[in-house]
CSV table of C-alpha atoms in Angstrom, one decimal:
chain,number,residue,atom,x,y,z
A,1,MET,CA,-17.6,17.9,-22.0
A,2,GLU,CA,-15.7,15.0,-23.4
A,3,ASP,CA,-15.6,14.6,-27.2
A,4,ARG,CA,-17.0,11.1,-27.9
A,5,GLY,CA,-16.8,8.9,-31.0
A,6,PRO,CA,-19.4,6.6,-32.5
A,7,GLU,CA,-19.0,3.9,-29.8
A,8,GLY,CA,-19.0,6.4,-26.9
A,9,GLN,CA,-15.3,6.3,-26.9
A,10,ALA,CA,-13.4,9.3,-25.6
A,11,ALA,CA,-11.3,11.0,-28.2
A,12,LYS,CA,-7.8,12.4,-27.5
A,13,PRO,CA,-6.7,14.6,-26.0
A,14,PHE,CA,-8.8,14.6,-22.9
A,15,ASP,CA,-9.1,16.6,-19.6
A,16,VAL,CA,-8.6,14.9,-16.3
A,17,THR,CA,-11.0,16.4,-13.7
A,18,HIS,CA,-11.8,15.6,-10.1
A,19,ARG,CA,-15.1,14.3,-11.3
A,20,LEU,CA,-13.4,11.9,-13.8
A,21,VAL,CA,-11.1,10.6,-11.1
A,22,LEU,CA,-13.8,10.0,-8.5
A,23,GLY,CA,-16.2,8.6,-11.2
A,24,ILE,CA,-13.7,5.7,-11.6
A,25,ALA,CA,-12.4,5.5,-8.0
A,26,ILE,CA,-15.6,5.5,-6.0
A,27,PRO,CA,-17.4,2.7,-7.8
A,28,MET,CA,-14.2,0.6,-7.8
A,29,THR,CA,-13.8,1.1,-4.1
A,30,LEU,CA,-17.4,0.1,-3.4
A,31,GLY,CA,-16.9,-3.0,-5.6
A,32,PHE,CA,-13.8,-4.0,-3.8
A,33,LEU,CA,-15.6,-3.6,-0.4
A,34,THR,CA,-18.1,-6.2,-1.4
A,35,THR,CA,-15.4,-8.9,-1.2
A,36,PRO,CA,-14.9,-8.9,2.6
A,37,LEU,CA,-18.7,-8.9,3.0
A,38,LEU,CA,-18.7,-12.2,1.1
A,39,GLY,CA,-16.0,-13.7,3.4
A,40,LEU,CA,-18.0,-12.7,6.4
A,41,THR,CA,-21.1,-14.3,5.0
A,42,ASP,CA,-19.3,-17.6,4.3
A,43,THR,CA,-17.8,-17.6,7.8
A,44,ALA,CA,-21.2,-16.9,9.4
A,45,VAL,CA,-22.9,-19.7,7.3
A,46,VAL,CA,-20.4,-22.3,8.2
A,47,GLY,CA,-20.2,-21.0,11.8
A,48,GLN,CA,-23.8,-21.9,12.3
A,49,LEU,CA,-22.9,-25.6,11.9
A,50,GLY,CA,-21.1,-25.4,15.3
A,51,ASN,CA,-18.2,-27.5,13.8
A,52,ALA,CA,-14.7,-26.1,14.5
A,53,GLU,CA,-13.1,-28.3,11.9
A,54,ALA,CA,-15.5,-27.1,9.2
A,55,LEU,CA,-14.8,-23.4,10.0
A,56,ALA,CA,-11.0,-24.0,10.1
A,57,GLY,CA,-11.1,-26.0,6.9
A,58,LEU,CA,-13.1,-23.2,5.2
A,59,ALA,CA,-10.6,-20.6,6.4
A,60,ILE,CA,-7.6,-22.5,5.1
A,61,GLY,CA,-9.3,-23.2,1.8
A,62,ALA,CA,-10.1,-19.5,1.4
A,63,ILE,CA,-6.5,-18.6,2.2
A,64,LEU,CA,-5.3,-21.1,-0.3
A,65,PHE,CA,-7.4,-19.7,-3.0
A,66,ASP,CA,-6.5,-16.1,-2.1
A,67,LEU,CA,-2.8,-17.0,-2.4
A,68,ILE,CA,-3.2,-18.7,-5.7
A,69,TYR,CA,-5.7,-16.5,-7.4
A,70,GLY,CA,-4.3,-13.3,-5.8
A,71,SER,CA,-0.9,-14.1,-7.4
A,72,LEU,CA,-2.6,-14.8,-10.7
A,73,SER,CA,-4.7,-11.6,-10.7
A,74,PHE,CA,-2.1,-10.1,-13.1
A,75,LEU,CA,-4.6,-10.9,-15.9
A,76,ARG,CA,-7.0,-8.2,-14.6
A,77,THR,CA,-4.3,-5.5,-14.2
A,78,SER,CA,-2.5,-6.2,-17.5
A,79,THR,CA,-5.8,-6.1,-19.4
A,80,THR,CA,-6.7,-2.8,-17.7
A,81,GLY,CA,-3.4,-1.2,-18.8
A,82,LEU,CA,-3.4,-2.4,-22.4
A,83,VAL,CA,-7.1,-1.6,-22.9
A,84,ALA,CA,-6.6,1.9,-21.4
A,85,GLN,CA,-3.8,2.7,-23.8
A,86,ALA,CA,-5.9,1.5,-26.8
A,87,PHE,CA,-8.8,3.6,-25.5
A,88,GLY,CA,-6.5,6.6,-25.3
A,89,ARG,CA,-5.3,6.1,-28.9
A,90,GLY,CA,-8.9,5.7,-30.1
A,91,ASP,CA,-8.1,2.3,-31.4
A,92,HIS,CA,-11.4,0.4,-31.3
A,93,ARG,CA,-10.0,-2.7,-33.0
A,94,GLU,CA,-7.1,-3.2,-30.5
A,95,GLN,CA,-9.4,-2.8,-27.5
A,96,GLN,CA,-11.4,-5.8,-28.7
A,97,ALA,CA,-8.2,-7.7,-29.6
A,98,VAL,CA,-6.7,-7.1,-26.1
A,99,PHE,CA,-9.9,-8.5,-24.6
A,100,TRP,CA,-9.9,-11.7,-26.7
A,101,ARG,CA,-6.2,-12.3,-26.0
A,102,ALA,CA,-6.9,-11.9,-22.3
A,103,LEU,CA,-10.0,-14.1,-22.4
A,104,LEU,CA,-8.1,-16.9,-24.2
A,105,SER,CA,-5.3,-16.5,-21.7
A,106,ALA,CA,-7.9,-16.8,-18.9
A,107,PHE,CA,-9.3,-20.1,-20.3
A,108,GLY,CA,-5.8,-21.4,-20.8
A,109,LEU,CA,-4.8,-20.5,-17.2
A,110,GLY,CA,-8.0,-22.1,-15.9
A,111,ILE,CA,-7.2,-25.4,-17.7
A,112,VAL,CA,-3.7,-25.4,-16.2
A,113,MET,CA,-5.2,-24.8,-12.8
A,114,LEU,CA,-7.6,-27.8,-13.3
A,115,ALA,CA,-4.6,-30.0,-14.4
A,116,LEU,CA,-2.6,-29.0,-11.3
A,117,SER,CA,-5.5,-29.3,-8.9
A,118,PRO,CA,-4.9,-33.0,-8.0
A,119,LEU,CA,-1.3,-32.1,-7.0
A,120,ILE,CA,-2.5,-29.1,-5.0
A,121,LEU,CA,-5.2,-31.2,-3.3
A,122,ALA,CA,-2.6,-33.9,-2.5
A,123,PHE,CA,-0.1,-31.7,-0.7
A,124,ALA,CA,-1.3,-28.1,0.1
A,125,PRO,CA,-3.9,-28.9,2.9
A,126,GLU,CA,-1.3,-30.9,5.0
A,127,LEU,CA,1.2,-28.0,4.5
A,128,MET,CA,-1.3,-25.6,6.0
A,129,THR,CA,-2.7,-27.7,8.9
A,130,GLY,CA,-1.7,-30.7,10.9
A,131,ASP,CA,-5.3,-31.7,11.6
A,132,PRO,CA,-6.6,-34.4,9.2
A,133,ALA,CA,-10.2,-33.5,9.7
A,134,VAL,CA,-9.5,-29.8,8.8
A,135,ALA,CA,-7.4,-30.9,5.8
A,136,ASP,CA,-10.4,-33.0,4.5
A,137,VAL,CA,-12.7,-30.0,4.7
A,138,THR,CA,-10.1,-27.9,2.8
A,139,ARG,CA,-9.9,-30.6,0.1
A,140,GLN,CA,-13.7,-30.7,-0.2
A,141,TYR,CA,-13.9,-26.9,-0.5
A,142,PHE,CA,-11.0,-26.6,-2.9
A,143,GLY,CA,-12.1,-29.5,-5.0
A,144,ILE,CA,-15.4,-27.8,-5.8
A,145,ARG,CA,-14.2,-24.3,-6.3
A,146,VAL,CA,-11.4,-25.2,-8.6
A,147,LEU,CA,-13.9,-26.6,-11.1
A,148,THR,CA,-14.8,-23.1,-12.3
A,149,SER,CA,-11.2,-21.8,-12.5
A,150,PRO,CA,-11.7,-20.8,-16.2
A,151,ALA,CA,-14.7,-18.7,-15.3
A,152,THR,CA,-12.8,-17.1,-12.4
A,153,PHE,CA,-9.9,-16.0,-14.6
A,154,ALA,CA,-12.3,-15.0,-17.4
A,155,ASN,CA,-14.0,-12.6,-14.8
A,156,PHE,CA,-10.6,-11.1,-14.2
A,157,ALA,CA,-10.3,-10.4,-18.0
A,158,ILE,CA,-13.8,-9.0,-18.2
A,159,LEU,CA,-13.2,-6.6,-15.2
A,160,GLY,CA,-9.9,-5.6,-16.6
A,161,PHE,CA,-11.5,-4.6,-19.9
A,162,VAL,CA,-14.3,-2.7,-18.3
A,163,LEU,CA,-11.9,-0.8,-16.0
A,164,GLY,CA,-9.5,-0.1,-18.8
A,165,ARG,CA,-12.3,1.8,-20.5
A,166,GLY,CA,-12.9,3.8,-17.3
A,167,GLN,CA,-16.4,2.2,-16.8
A,168,GLY,CA,-16.2,2.2,-13.0
A,169,MET,CA,-19.9,2.0,-12.5
A,170,LEU,CA,-20.2,-1.0,-14.8
A,171,GLY,CA,-17.3,-2.6,-12.9
A,172,LEU,CA,-19.2,-2.1,-9.6
A,173,VAL,CA,-22.4,-3.6,-11.1
A,174,LEU,CA,-20.5,-6.7,-12.2
A,175,GLN,CA,-18.8,-7.1,-8.8
A,176,ILE,CA,-22.2,-6.7,-7.1
A,177,ILE,CA,-23.7,-9.4,-9.4
A,178,LEU,CA,-20.7,-11.7,-8.6
A,179,ASN,CA,-20.5,-11.3,-4.9
A,180,GLY,CA,-24.3,-10.7,-4.4
A,181,THR,CA,-25.1,-14.0,-6.2
A,182,ASN,CA,-22.4,-15.7,-4.1
A,183,ILE,CA,-23.9,-14.4,-0.8
A,184,VAL,CA,-27.5,-15.4,-1.7
A,185,LEU,CA,-26.5,-18.9,-2.9
A,186,ALA,CA,-24.2,-19.4,0.1
A,187,ILE,CA,-27.1,-18.8,2.5
A,188,LEU,CA,-29.4,-21.0,0.3
A,189,PHE,CA,-27.0,-23.9,-0.2
A,190,GLY,CA,-24.9,-23.8,3.0
A,191,LEU,CA,-27.6,-22.9,5.5
A,192,MET,CA,-31.1,-23.4,4.2
A,193,LEU,CA,-30.3,-26.7,2.4
A,194,GLY,CA,-27.8,-27.7,5.0
A,195,TRP,CA,-24.9,-28.4,2.6
A,196,GLY,CA,-22.4,-26.7,4.8
A,197,VAL,CA,-18.9,-26.1,3.4
A,198,SER,CA,-19.8,-27.9,0.1
A,199,GLY,CA,-22.8,-25.5,-0.2
A,200,VAL,CA,-20.5,-22.4,0.3
A,201,ALA,CA,-18.1,-23.8,-2.3
A,202,TRP,CA,-20.8,-24.5,-4.9
A,203,ALA,CA,-22.3,-21.1,-4.3
A,204,THR,CA,-18.9,-19.5,-5.3
A,205,ALA,CA,-18.5,-21.8,-8.3
A,206,MET,CA,-22.0,-21.0,-9.6
A,207,ALA,CA,-21.7,-17.3,-8.9
A,208,GLU,CA,-18.5,-17.2,-11.0
A,209,THR,CA,-20.3,-18.9,-13.8
A,210,VAL,CA,-23.3,-16.6,-13.7
A,211,ALA,CA,-21.0,-13.5,-13.6
A,212,VAL,CA,-18.9,-14.6,-16.5
A,213,ILE,CA,-22.0,-15.2,-18.7
A,214,ILE,CA,-23.5,-11.8,-17.8
A,215,GLY,CA,-20.1,-10.2,-18.2
A,216,LEU,CA,-19.5,-11.6,-21.7
A,217,VAL,CA,-23.0,-10.5,-22.8
A,218,VAL,CA,-22.4,-6.9,-21.5
A,219,VAL,CA,-18.9,-6.6,-22.9
A,220,SER,CA,-19.8,-8.1,-26.3
A,221,ARG,CA,-22.6,-5.6,-26.7
A,222,GLN,CA,-20.0,-2.8,-26.6
A,223,PHE,CA,-18.2,-4.3,-29.6
A,224,SER,CA,-18.8,-2.9,-33.1
A,225,ALA,CA,-18.7,-5.3,-36.0
A,226,ALA,CA,-16.9,-2.6,-38.1
A,227,HIS,CA,-13.9,-2.8,-35.7
A,228,ARG,CA,-13.9,-6.6,-35.2
A,229,PRO,CA,-10.3,-7.8,-35.0
A,230,SER,CA,-9.1,-10.5,-37.4
A,231,ARG,CA,-7.6,-13.8,-36.2
A,232,ALA,CA,-4.2,-12.3,-37.2
A,233,ASP,CA,-4.8,-9.2,-35.0
A,234,ILE,CA,-5.7,-11.3,-32.0
A,235,PHE,CA,-2.7,-13.7,-32.4
A,236,ASP,CA,-0.2,-11.0,-33.3
A,237,ALA,CA,3.1,-12.3,-32.1
A,238,ALA,CA,4.5,-9.0,-30.8
A,239,LYS,CA,1.2,-8.2,-29.0
A,240,LEU,CA,1.1,-11.6,-27.4
A,241,ARG,CA,4.8,-11.2,-26.2
A,242,GLN,CA,3.9,-7.9,-24.7
A,243,LEU,CA,0.9,-9.4,-22.8
A,244,PHE,CA,3.0,-12.4,-21.6
A,245,GLN,CA,5.9,-10.2,-20.5
A,246,LEU,CA,3.6,-7.8,-18.7
A,247,ASN,CA,1.8,-10.7,-17.0
A,248,ALA,CA,5.2,-12.3,-16.0
A,249,ASP,CA,6.5,-9.0,-14.5
A,250,ILE,CA,3.3,-8.4,-12.5
A,251,LEU,CA,3.3,-12.1,-11.3
A,252,ILE,CA,6.8,-11.7,-10.0
A,253,ARG,CA,5.9,-8.5,-8.3
A,254,SER,CA,2.8,-10.1,-6.7
A,255,LEU,CA,4.7,-13.1,-5.5
A,256,ILE,CA,7.4,-10.9,-3.8
A,257,LEU,CA,4.6,-8.9,-2.2
A,258,ASN,CA,2.9,-12.0,-0.8
A,259,GLY,CA,6.4,-13.2,0.3
A,260,ALA,CA,6.8,-10.0,2.3
A,261,PHE,CA,3.6,-10.6,4.1
A,262,ALA,CA,4.4,-14.3,4.7
A,263,LEU,CA,7.8,-13.2,6.2
A,264,LEU,CA,5.9,-10.8,8.5
A,265,THR,CA,3.9,-13.7,9.8
A,266,ARG,CA,6.9,-16.0,10.1
A,267,VAL,CA,9.0,-13.4,12.0
A,268,GLY,CA,6.0,-12.4,14.1
A,269,SER,CA,5.5,-16.1,15.2
A,270,SER,CA,8.8,-15.9,17.0
A,271,PHE,CA,7.3,-13.5,19.5
A,272,GLY,CA,4.7,-16.1,20.7
A,273,ALA,CA,1.0,-16.9,20.0
A,274,VAL,CA,-0.4,-13.8,21.6
A,275,THR,CA,1.7,-11.4,19.5
A,276,LEU,CA,1.2,-13.4,16.4
A,277,ALA,CA,-2.6,-13.3,16.9
A,278,ALA,CA,-2.4,-9.5,17.6
A,279,ASN,CA,-0.5,-9.0,14.4
A,280,ALA,CA,-3.1,-11.0,12.5
A,281,VAL,CA,-5.9,-8.8,13.9
A,282,LEU,CA,-4.0,-5.7,13.0
A,283,MET,CA,-3.3,-6.8,9.4
A,284,ASN,CA,-7.0,-6.4,8.9
A,285,VAL,CA,-6.5,-2.7,9.5
A,286,PHE,CA,-3.9,-2.7,6.7
A,287,MET,CA,-6.1,-4.7,4.4
A,288,LEU,CA,-9.1,-2.3,5.0
A,289,SER,CA,-6.9,0.6,4.2
A,290,ALA,CA,-5.8,-1.2,1.0
A,291,PHE,CA,-9.5,-1.6,-0.1
A,292,PHE,CA,-10.0,2.2,0.1
A,293,LEU,CA,-6.7,3.0,-1.7
A,294,ASP,CA,-7.2,0.4,-4.4
A,295,GLY,CA,-10.1,2.3,-6.0
A,296,LEU,CA,-7.9,5.4,-6.5
A,297,ALA,CA,-5.0,3.2,-7.7
A,298,GLY,CA,-7.5,1.8,-10.3
A,299,ALA,CA,-8.3,5.4,-11.4
A,300,ALA,CA,-4.5,6.0,-11.7
A,301,GLU,CA,-4.2,2.8,-13.8
A,302,GLN,CA,-6.9,3.8,-16.3
A,303,LEU,CA,-6.0,7.5,-16.6
A,304,ALA,CA,-2.2,7.0,-16.9
A,305,GLY,CA,-2.7,4.3,-19.5
A,306,ARG,CA,-5.2,6.4,-21.4
A,307,ALA,CA,-2.8,9.4,-21.4
A,308,VAL,CA,0.1,7.2,-22.6
A,309,GLY,CA,-2.1,5.8,-25.3
A,310,ALA,CA,-3.2,9.3,-26.4
A,311,ARG,CA,0.4,10.5,-26.2
A,312,TYR,CA,-0.8,13.5,-24.2
A,313,ARG,CA,1.5,14.5,-21.4
A,314,PRO,CA,-0.8,17.2,-19.8
A,315,SER,CA,-3.4,14.5,-19.1
A,316,PHE,CA,-0.8,12.2,-17.6
A,317,ASP,CA,0.6,15.0,-15.3
A,318,ARG,CA,-2.9,16.0,-14.3
A,319,ALA,CA,-3.9,12.4,-13.5
A,320,LEU,CA,-0.7,12.0,-11.4
A,321,LYS,CA,-1.6,15.2,-9.4
A,322,LEU,CA,-5.3,14.5,-8.8
A,323,THR,CA,-5.0,10.7,-8.0
A,324,GLY,CA,-2.2,11.6,-5.6
A,325,LEU,CA,-4.2,14.4,-4.0
A,326,TRP,CA,-7.2,12.1,-3.4
A,327,SER,CA,-5.1,9.2,-2.4
A,328,PHE,CA,-3.3,11.1,0.3
A,329,ALA,CA,-6.6,12.6,1.5
A,330,MET,CA,-8.1,9.1,1.7
A,331,ALA,CA,-5.1,7.7,3.5
A,332,GLY,CA,-5.2,10.5,6.0
A,333,ALA,CA,-8.9,10.0,6.7
A,334,VAL,CA,-8.5,6.2,7.0
A,335,GLY,CA,-5.5,6.5,9.3
A,336,LEU,CA,-7.4,9.0,11.5
A,337,PHE,CA,-10.4,6.7,11.6
A,338,PHE,CA,-8.3,3.7,12.9
A,339,ILE,CA,-6.5,5.9,15.5
A,340,VAL,CA,-9.9,7.0,16.8
A,341,PHE,CA,-11.9,3.8,16.4
A,342,GLY,CA,-9.1,1.2,16.3
A,343,GLN,CA,-9.7,-0.2,19.8
A,344,PRO,CA,-13.4,-0.9,19.3
A,345,ILE,CA,-12.6,-2.6,16.0
A,346,ILE,CA,-10.0,-4.7,17.7
A,347,ASP,CA,-12.5,-5.7,20.3
A,348,MET,CA,-14.9,-6.8,17.5
A,349,LEU,CA,-12.2,-9.0,15.9
A,350,THR,CA,-11.1,-10.9,19.0
A,351,THR,CA,-12.5,-11.7,22.4
A,352,SER,CA,-9.1,-12.6,24.0
A,353,GLU,CA,-8.1,-9.9,26.5
A,354,GLU,CA,-4.4,-10.7,26.0
A,355,VAL,CA,-4.6,-10.4,22.3
A,356,ARG,CA,-6.6,-7.1,22.6
A,357,GLN,CA,-4.0,-5.6,24.9
A,358,ALA,CA,-1.2,-6.6,22.6
A,359,ALA,CA,-3.0,-5.2,19.5
A,360,TYR,CA,-3.6,-1.9,21.3
A,361,THR,CA,0.1,-1.6,21.8
A,362,TYR,CA,0.9,-1.8,18.1
A,363,LEU,CA,-2.2,-0.2,16.7
A,364,GLY,CA,-0.4,3.0,15.8
A,365,TRP,CA,1.9,1.2,13.4
A,366,ALA,CA,-1.0,-0.5,11.7
A,367,ALA,CA,-3.0,2.8,11.4
A,368,LEU,CA,0.1,4.3,9.8
A,369,THR,CA,0.3,1.8,6.9
A,370,GLY,CA,-2.3,3.7,4.9
A,371,LEU,CA,-0.1,6.8,4.8
A,372,THR,CA,3.2,5.0,4.3
A,373,GLY,CA,1.6,2.8,1.6
A,374,VAL,CA,-0.4,5.5,-0.2
A,375,LEU,CA,2.3,6.4,-2.7
A,376,ALA,CA,3.0,2.7,-3.4
A,377,PHE,CA,-0.6,2.1,-4.3
A,378,GLN,CA,-0.8,5.1,-6.5
A,379,MET,CA,2.5,4.4,-8.3
A,380,ASP,CA,1.5,0.7,-8.8
A,381,GLY,CA,-1.6,2.1,-10.6
A,382,VAL,CA,0.4,4.5,-12.8
A,383,PHE,CA,3.1,1.9,-13.7
A,384,ILE,CA,0.5,-0.8,-14.5
A,385,GLY,CA,-1.5,1.6,-16.7
A,386,ALA,CA,1.6,2.9,-18.5
A,387,THR,CA,2.7,-0.8,-18.8
A,388,TRP,CA,6.1,0.0,-17.2
A,389,SER,CA,6.0,-3.4,-15.7
A,390,ARG,CA,9.8,-4.2,-15.8
A,391,GLU,CA,10.6,-1.2,-13.6
A,392,MET,CA,7.7,-2.0,-11.2
A,393,ARG,CA,9.1,-5.5,-10.8
A,394,ASN,CA,12.7,-4.3,-10.3
A,395,MET,CA,11.7,-1.7,-7.7
A,396,MET,CA,9.7,-4.3,-5.8
A,397,LEU,CA,12.8,-6.5,-5.7
A,398,ALA,CA,14.9,-3.5,-4.4
A,399,SER,CA,12.2,-2.6,-1.8
A,400,PHE,CA,12.1,-6.3,-0.6
A,401,ALA,CA,15.9,-6.3,-0.2
A,402,GLY,CA,15.5,-3.1,2.0
A,403,TYR,CA,12.7,-4.8,3.9
A,404,CYS,CA,14.8,-7.8,4.7
A,405,LEU,CA,17.6,-5.6,5.8
A,406,GLY,CA,15.2,-3.7,8.0
A,407,LEU,CA,14.0,-7.0,9.6
A,408,ALA,CA,17.6,-8.1,10.3
A,409,VAL,CA,18.5,-4.8,12.0
A,410,LEU,CA,15.2,-3.5,13.6
A,411,VAL,CA,13.6,-6.7,14.9
A,412,PRO,CA,16.5,-7.6,17.2
A,413,LEU,CA,16.6,-4.0,18.5
A,414,PHE,CA,12.9,-3.3,18.9
A,415,GLY,CA,11.1,-6.6,18.7
A,416,ASN,CA,7.5,-6.5,17.3
A,417,HIS,CA,7.8,-2.7,17.1
A,418,GLY,CA,10.8,-3.3,14.7
A,419,LEU,CA,8.7,-5.7,12.7
A,420,TRP,CA,5.9,-3.2,12.1
A,421,LEU,CA,8.5,-0.4,11.5
A,422,SER,CA,10.1,-2.6,8.8
A,423,LEU,CA,6.7,-3.1,7.1
A,424,ASN,CA,6.1,0.6,7.0
A,425,LEU,CA,9.6,1.2,5.6
A,426,PHE,CA,8.9,-1.4,3.0
A,427,LEU,CA,5.7,0.4,1.9
A,428,LEU,CA,7.6,3.8,1.8
A,429,MET,CA,10.4,2.4,-0.2
A,430,ARG,CA,8.0,0.9,-2.8
A,431,GLY,CA,6.3,4.3,-3.3
A,432,PHE,CA,9.4,6.5,-3.4
A,433,PHE,CA,11.5,4.1,-5.6
A,434,LEU,CA,8.7,4.1,-8.2
A,435,ALA,CA,8.0,7.8,-7.9
A,436,ALA,CA,11.6,8.6,-8.5
A,437,MET,CA,11.4,6.8,-11.9
A,438,VAL,CA,8.3,8.6,-13.1
A,439,PRO,CA,10.0,11.7,-14.7
A,440,ARG,CA,12.4,9.6,-16.8
A,441,LYS,CA,9.8,7.0,-17.8
A,442,ALA,CA,7.3,9.7,-18.7
A,443,ARG,CA,9.9,11.5,-20.9
A,444,GLN,CA,10.6,8.2,-22.7
A,445,SER,CA,6.9,7.4,-23.2
A,446,PHE,CA,5.7,10.8,-24.4
A,447,SER,CA,8.8,11.7,-26.5
A,448,ALA,CA,8.2,8.5,-28.5
A,449,ALA,CA,5.3,10.3,-30.2
A,450,HIS,CA,7.6,13.0,-31.7
């Protein structure tokens, strides 16, 4: 049994068990899996309109938001790492202070997004489509969703705080509230009231607002007045610098990762429309693998951060071992699933026989991405939790350089096979480069206590 303090906070040192790992990972995985369900609902609602421009505009608007908000999700991960370390130290006051710093940063980021939205609306839709009607729909969708940017970023901070404390089930509940409300309102506004794309956008905006209100109530109820941080604690210059540096490193890492996937699409387009479409279909296999591995990466985040905060090396080593064991088991199971059921899944995703045949040809490479990427996911979690962000950023840069070299050599030799091989090598490099640094970084972090 864990020794718990007056606020239900785990004391140090602590034991890392299979139950503890899965207690964080499984709810997080289920929470992440509600996100594609939301996308399917939005697509189905707008698809009922029978308007191709509306569907295309929605798709581009969603991609635009994913690119922007995905790159800015550093607020969630940095908050998780810093809260986990304070949790491991048993520092109640700093946990609250980290949350308030993250929340203020979220509102500031949301205001910046609102200020930049006219510029984004003016240029981004035309960059992503040449069809004026589709661009107008994208503007309509984006213009509504951007209104609640502060709430969106605040939800990142709330989820980061909850996960930093290892409250995976509460994180799942908050994700279900967010995405469940969104789905219900999308059907109500978009379909039943006939608002179409505007209804889907308003549904997301209102769901973000509902979720942030509920999240703030739930989180604030965990705070103790006895450990309330002062204004000086919250605005501590050194702690703010740490937060901003951590966010900057994770942002650079995320931008490079998005750049790698954009490069995959750009190079794939040189092989023609059929191959490009097949690659797009197969990227869904990679993304689904990522959803399953993200939950275990989240467990690695919380447990590594907590162990570093507690300055207890045995818990860190045990977390590394168990999250690695479960991550490789999950990656193997997911890879086998796609090898066995990949063709029926491809058939569900496209009706084009040409695209299907092309996707069958490269399915093996896509199914392999779970195994080649598993170490990268786990190590990302460890490095975020331990707040070793500079090394994570640098190893991403090194891996990207290797990826570009792979594209330059392998694509001319093997065509689209070379493209997928380069992606798998990129994932392998990310994992192995980070894993090679763990012993040295762990020695530094844990020797600092003595």
